[in-house]
Short mmCIF file of C-alpha atoms in Angstrom, two decimals:
data_model
loop_
_atom_site.label_atom_id
_atom_site.label_comp_id
_atom_site.label_asym_id
_atom_site.label_seq_id
_atom_site.Cartn_x
_atom_site.Cartn_y
_atom_site.Cartn_z
CA GLU G 21 0.01 -0.01 -0.05
CA PRO G 22 1.41 3.46 -0.91
CA GLU G 23 2.68 5.46 2.03
CA VAL G 24 4.21 8.71 2.95
CA THR G 25 7.82 8.29 4.13
CA GLN G 26 9.78 10.70 6.17
CA THR G 27 13.47 11.04 7.10
CA PRO G 28 15.11 11.26 9.47
CA SER G 29 13.03 9.57 12.08
CA HIS G 30 14.84 11.41 14.75
CA GLN G 31 17.24 14.45 14.56
CA VAL G 32 19.07 16.11 17.47
CA THR G 33 20.47 19.51 16.73
CA GLN G 34 21.96 22.50 18.50
CA MET G 35 20.00 25.73 18.86
CA GLY G 36 20.72 28.04 15.94
CA GLN G 37 21.54 25.32 13.45
CA GLU G 38 19.67 24.70 10.23
CA VAL G 39 17.55 21.54 9.84
CA ILE G 40 15.99 19.97 6.74
CA LEU G 41 13.27 17.40 7.20
CA ARG G 42 12.48 15.28 4.15
CA CYS G 43 9.31 13.62 2.95
CA VAL G 44 8.37 11.48 0.03
CA PRO G 45 4.58 11.86 -0.57
CA ILE G 46 2.43 9.27 -2.17
CA SER G 47 3.34 9.33 -5.87
CA ASN G 48 0.09 10.46 -7.50
CA HIS G 49 -0.79 12.99 -4.82
CA LEU G 50 -0.84 16.66 -5.62
CA TYR G 51 -1.22 18.36 -2.29
CA PHE G 52 1.43 18.29 0.43
CA TYR G 53 1.42 19.46 4.01
CA TRP G 54 3.55 19.83 7.12
CA TYR G 55 2.06 19.57 10.57
CA ARG G 56 3.83 19.51 13.95
CA GLN G 57 3.00 18.09 17.34
CA ILE G 58 4.77 19.39 20.45
CA LEU G 59 5.07 16.59 23.02
CA GLY G 60 1.73 16.26 24.81
CA GLN G 61 -0.01 18.92 22.71
CA LYS G 62 -2.32 18.95 19.75
CA VAL G 63 -1.25 18.46 16.21
CA GLU G 64 -0.95 21.95 14.46
CA PHE G 65 -1.03 22.84 10.89
CA LEU G 66 2.06 24.57 9.54
CA VAL G 67 1.78 24.77 5.70
CA SER G 68 0.12 23.36 2.61
CA PHE G 69 1.70 23.29 -0.81
CA TYR G 70 0.14 22.85 -4.23
CA ASN G 71 1.26 23.40 -7.77
CA ASN G 72 4.80 24.33 -6.55
CA GLU G 73 3.72 27.04 -4.21
CA ILE G 74 2.46 27.55 -0.67
CA SER G 75 -1.34 27.59 -0.68
CA GLU G 76 -1.95 28.16 3.04
CA LYS G 77 0.26 28.71 6.11
CA SER G 78 -0.31 29.20 9.78
CA GLU G 79 1.07 31.82 12.16
CA ILE G 80 3.66 29.25 13.25
CA PHE G 81 5.16 29.15 9.80
CA ASP G 82 7.22 32.33 10.04
CA ASP G 83 10.34 33.41 8.10
CA GLN G 84 12.45 30.71 9.82
CA PHE G 85 10.54 28.07 7.95
CA SER G 86 10.52 27.21 4.27
CA VAL G 87 9.30 24.40 2.10
CA GLU G 88 10.50 23.14 -1.25
CA ARG G 89 9.75 20.42 -3.69
CA PRO G 90 13.21 20.12 -5.23
CA ASP G 91 12.31 17.30 -7.56
CA GLY G 92 9.37 15.15 -8.55
CA SER G 93 9.36 13.06 -5.41
CA ASN G 94 10.75 14.94 -2.36
CA PHE G 95 8.98 17.61 -0.25
CA THR G 96 11.21 19.28 2.37
CA LEU G 97 10.74 21.46 5.41
CA LYS G 98 13.66 23.69 6.38
CA ILE G 99 14.07 25.47 9.61
CA ARG G 100 16.86 28.05 9.22
CA SER G 101 17.90 28.73 12.77
CA THR G 102 16.34 26.29 15.24
CA LYS G 103 14.99 27.39 18.55
CA LEU G 104 14.30 25.25 21.68
CA GLU G 105 10.60 25.59 21.10
CA ASP G 106 10.98 24.00 17.65
CA SER G 107 11.39 20.65 19.39
CA ALA G 108 8.44 18.55 18.17
CA MET G 109 7.36 15.72 15.97
CA TYR G 110 6.93 16.95 12.40
CA PHE G 111 4.46 15.14 10.27
CA CYS G 112 4.30 15.29 6.53
CA ALA G 113 1.02 14.50 4.71
CA SER G 114 -0.24 14.33 1.22
CA SER G 115 -3.64 14.06 -0.49
CA ALA G 116 -4.85 13.37 -3.95
CA ALA G 117 -7.38 16.25 -3.72
CA GLY G 118 -7.70 19.37 -1.71
CA GLY G 119 -10.49 20.65 0.55
CA ALA G 120 -13.22 18.29 1.80
CA ALA G 121 -12.43 15.68 -0.82
CA GLY G 122 -8.92 15.26 0.26
CA GLU G 123 -8.17 12.53 2.59
CA LEU G 124 -4.81 13.15 4.18
CA PHE G 125 -2.23 10.39 4.47
CA PHE G 126 0.38 11.12 7.17
CA GLY G 127 3.93 9.90 7.41
CA GLU G 128 5.35 8.43 10.58
CA GLY G 129 6.93 11.68 11.57
CA SER G 130 10.35 13.19 12.18
CA ARG G 131 11.18 13.86 15.78
CA LEU G 132 13.29 17.05 16.16
CA THR G 133 15.09 17.71 19.39
CA VAL G 134 16.80 21.06 19.70
CA LEU G 135 19.27 21.41 22.54
CA LYS I 14 -11.13 31.18 17.41
CA ASN I 15 -11.74 27.74 15.84
CA GLN I 16 -11.56 25.08 18.55
CA VAL I 17 -12.06 21.33 18.84
CA GLU I 18 -12.56 19.88 22.36
CA GLN I 19 -12.74 16.20 23.04
CA SER I 20 -13.85 14.11 26.01
CA PRO I 21 -12.93 12.14 27.88
CA GLN I 22 -9.24 12.91 27.92
CA SER I 23 -8.52 9.25 28.61
CA LEU I 24 -10.49 6.02 28.92
CA ILE I 25 -9.80 2.50 30.05
CA ILE I 26 -12.07 -0.30 28.94
CA LEU I 27 -12.03 -4.06 28.88
CA GLU I 28 -11.47 -5.94 25.70
CA GLY I 29 -14.73 -6.72 23.95
CA LYS I 30 -16.56 -3.76 25.43
CA ASN I 31 -17.97 -0.77 23.50
CA CYS I 32 -17.13 2.84 24.00
CA THR I 33 -18.06 6.27 22.74
CA LEU I 34 -15.82 9.28 22.41
CA GLN I 35 -17.13 12.84 22.18
CA CYS I 36 -16.11 15.79 20.16
CA ASN I 37 -17.39 19.43 20.28
CA TYR I 38 -16.23 22.06 17.81
CA THR I 39 -16.76 25.78 17.28
CA VAL I 40 -15.35 25.87 13.78
CA SER I 41 -17.66 27.81 11.58
CA PRO I 42 -18.36 27.79 8.78
CA PHE I 43 -17.72 24.07 8.66
CA SER I 44 -16.74 21.80 5.81
CA ASN I 45 -15.99 18.41 7.12
CA LEU I 46 -15.07 16.50 10.22
CA ARG I 47 -12.62 13.66 10.44
CA TRP I 48 -11.63 11.08 13.04
CA TYR I 49 -8.11 9.80 13.14
CA LYS I 50 -6.38 7.10 15.16
CA GLN I 51 -2.89 7.83 16.31
CA ASP I 52 -0.63 5.24 17.91
CA THR I 53 1.99 6.50 20.16
CA GLY I 54 4.87 8.03 18.23
CA ARG I 55 3.21 7.40 14.89
CA GLY I 56 1.42 9.41 12.33
CA PRO I 57 -2.40 9.84 12.46
CA VAL I 58 -4.44 7.38 10.37
CA SER I 59 -7.80 8.39 8.94
CA LEU I 60 -10.84 6.51 10.17
CA THR I 61 -13.76 8.57 8.81
CA ILE I 62 -14.49 11.80 6.97
CA MET I 63 -17.97 13.33 7.10
CA THR I 64 -19.25 16.42 5.40
CA PHE I 65 -21.81 18.70 7.11
CA SER I 66 -24.68 16.93 5.35
CA GLU I 67 -23.76 13.47 6.70
CA ASN I 68 -25.10 12.17 9.95
CA THR I 69 -23.17 8.95 10.28
CA LYS I 70 -20.37 7.00 8.66
CA SER I 71 -18.94 3.61 9.54
CA ASN I 72 -15.59 1.99 8.98
CA GLY I 73 -15.62 -1.64 10.29
CA ARG I 74 -16.08 -1.46 14.09
CA TYR I 75 -15.82 2.41 14.01
CA THR I 76 -18.96 4.48 13.66
CA ALA I 77 -18.85 8.20 13.64
CA THR I 78 -21.94 10.48 14.02
CA LEU I 79 -22.27 14.17 13.41
CA ASP I 80 -24.78 16.73 14.49
CA ALA I 81 -23.98 19.90 12.60
CA ASP I 82 -26.71 21.88 14.52
CA THR I 83 -25.19 21.27 17.89
CA LYS I 84 -21.65 21.01 16.54
CA GLN I 85 -21.03 17.68 18.13
CA SER I 86 -19.63 14.42 16.85
CA SER I 87 -19.02 11.04 18.39
CA LEU I 88 -17.01 8.03 17.61
CA HIS I 89 -18.31 4.65 18.66
CA ILE I 90 -16.09 1.64 18.88
CA THR I 91 -17.73 -1.75 18.96
CA ALA I 92 -16.31 -4.90 20.44
CA SER I 93 -12.96 -3.27 21.32
CA GLN I 94 -9.64 -5.10 20.73
CA LEU I 95 -6.36 -4.58 22.36
CA SER I 96 -5.05 -3.05 19.13
CA ASP I 97 -7.55 -0.32 19.51
CA SER I 98 -5.38 1.24 22.24
CA ALA I 99 -4.36 4.65 20.78
CA SER I 100 -5.34 8.22 20.77
CA TYR I 101 -8.46 9.05 18.78
CA ILE I 102 -8.42 12.54 17.41
CA CYS I 103 -11.31 14.66 16.09
CA VAL I 104 -10.29 17.00 13.32
CA VAL I 105 -12.42 19.75 11.68
CA SER I 106 -11.92 21.52 8.40
CA PRO I 107 -13.37 24.99 8.06
CA SER I 108 -15.26 25.78 4.91
CA GLY I 109 -12.98 27.38 2.41
CA GLY I 110 -10.04 26.57 4.58
CA GLY I 111 -8.61 23.95 2.22
CA ASN I 112 -6.82 21.54 4.39
CA MET I 113 -5.92 23.85 7.20
CA LEU I 114 -7.25 21.34 9.68
CA THR I 115 -7.95 22.00 13.33
CA PHE I 116 -7.10 19.11 15.60
CA GLY I 117 -8.62 18.18 18.96
CA GLY I 118 -6.39 17.11 21.80
CA GLY I 119 -7.50 13.51 21.40
CA THR I 120 -8.93 10.80 23.71
CA ARG I 121 -6.31 8.33 24.79
CA LEU I 122 -8.01 4.93 24.88
CA MET I 123 -6.55 1.92 26.57
CA VAL I 124 -8.09 -1.50 26.08
CA LYS I 125 -7.16 -4.09 28.70
CA PRO I 126 -7.49 -7.81 28.45
#
């Protein structure tokens, strides 16, 4: 069964360092997303991406964050200068359609720990 | 502010028993409501998606109901199994909000033998 894959599964970094989280969405999907979940808290929307551009983003997704689809298969989330509060599980998701018709398929997550 | 509240926060039941989880939301206008299952340390997995015009939707032993007038939803699990132990998350999508989903805090269910 097709699935969303994410790497790395766990990354430990020093505050101020750049981090890139990678995702391979399901191959025929057109909509891509990043969500995050701080330990013990709700899952929060970060950004959605369609047709090679950001379609929606939340207040969390500030100038320190960026997304890119560098080729036909990968979808990346970059955090330029990590802060302690960026420590969280980051989930990538993809869907074949947007809006109400779009069932999201989530990856297993990348756990980011900022020291 | 769009909010999704779930109850109970946690629940312990015996294997084979049924249970019902509750979700209240203030998202308006509203497009669809989803229930996800999330195992510890894993990504959420979709159980059901209901639009505002649907009252009920089933997926195996999972049955979700929706009352768009009272802004309430429930997830009923029948004949629980040990593998049902997980967090169950209610997620709401606002109308016109694409996939900017609003997640509830989840109900942590533990099924004991």
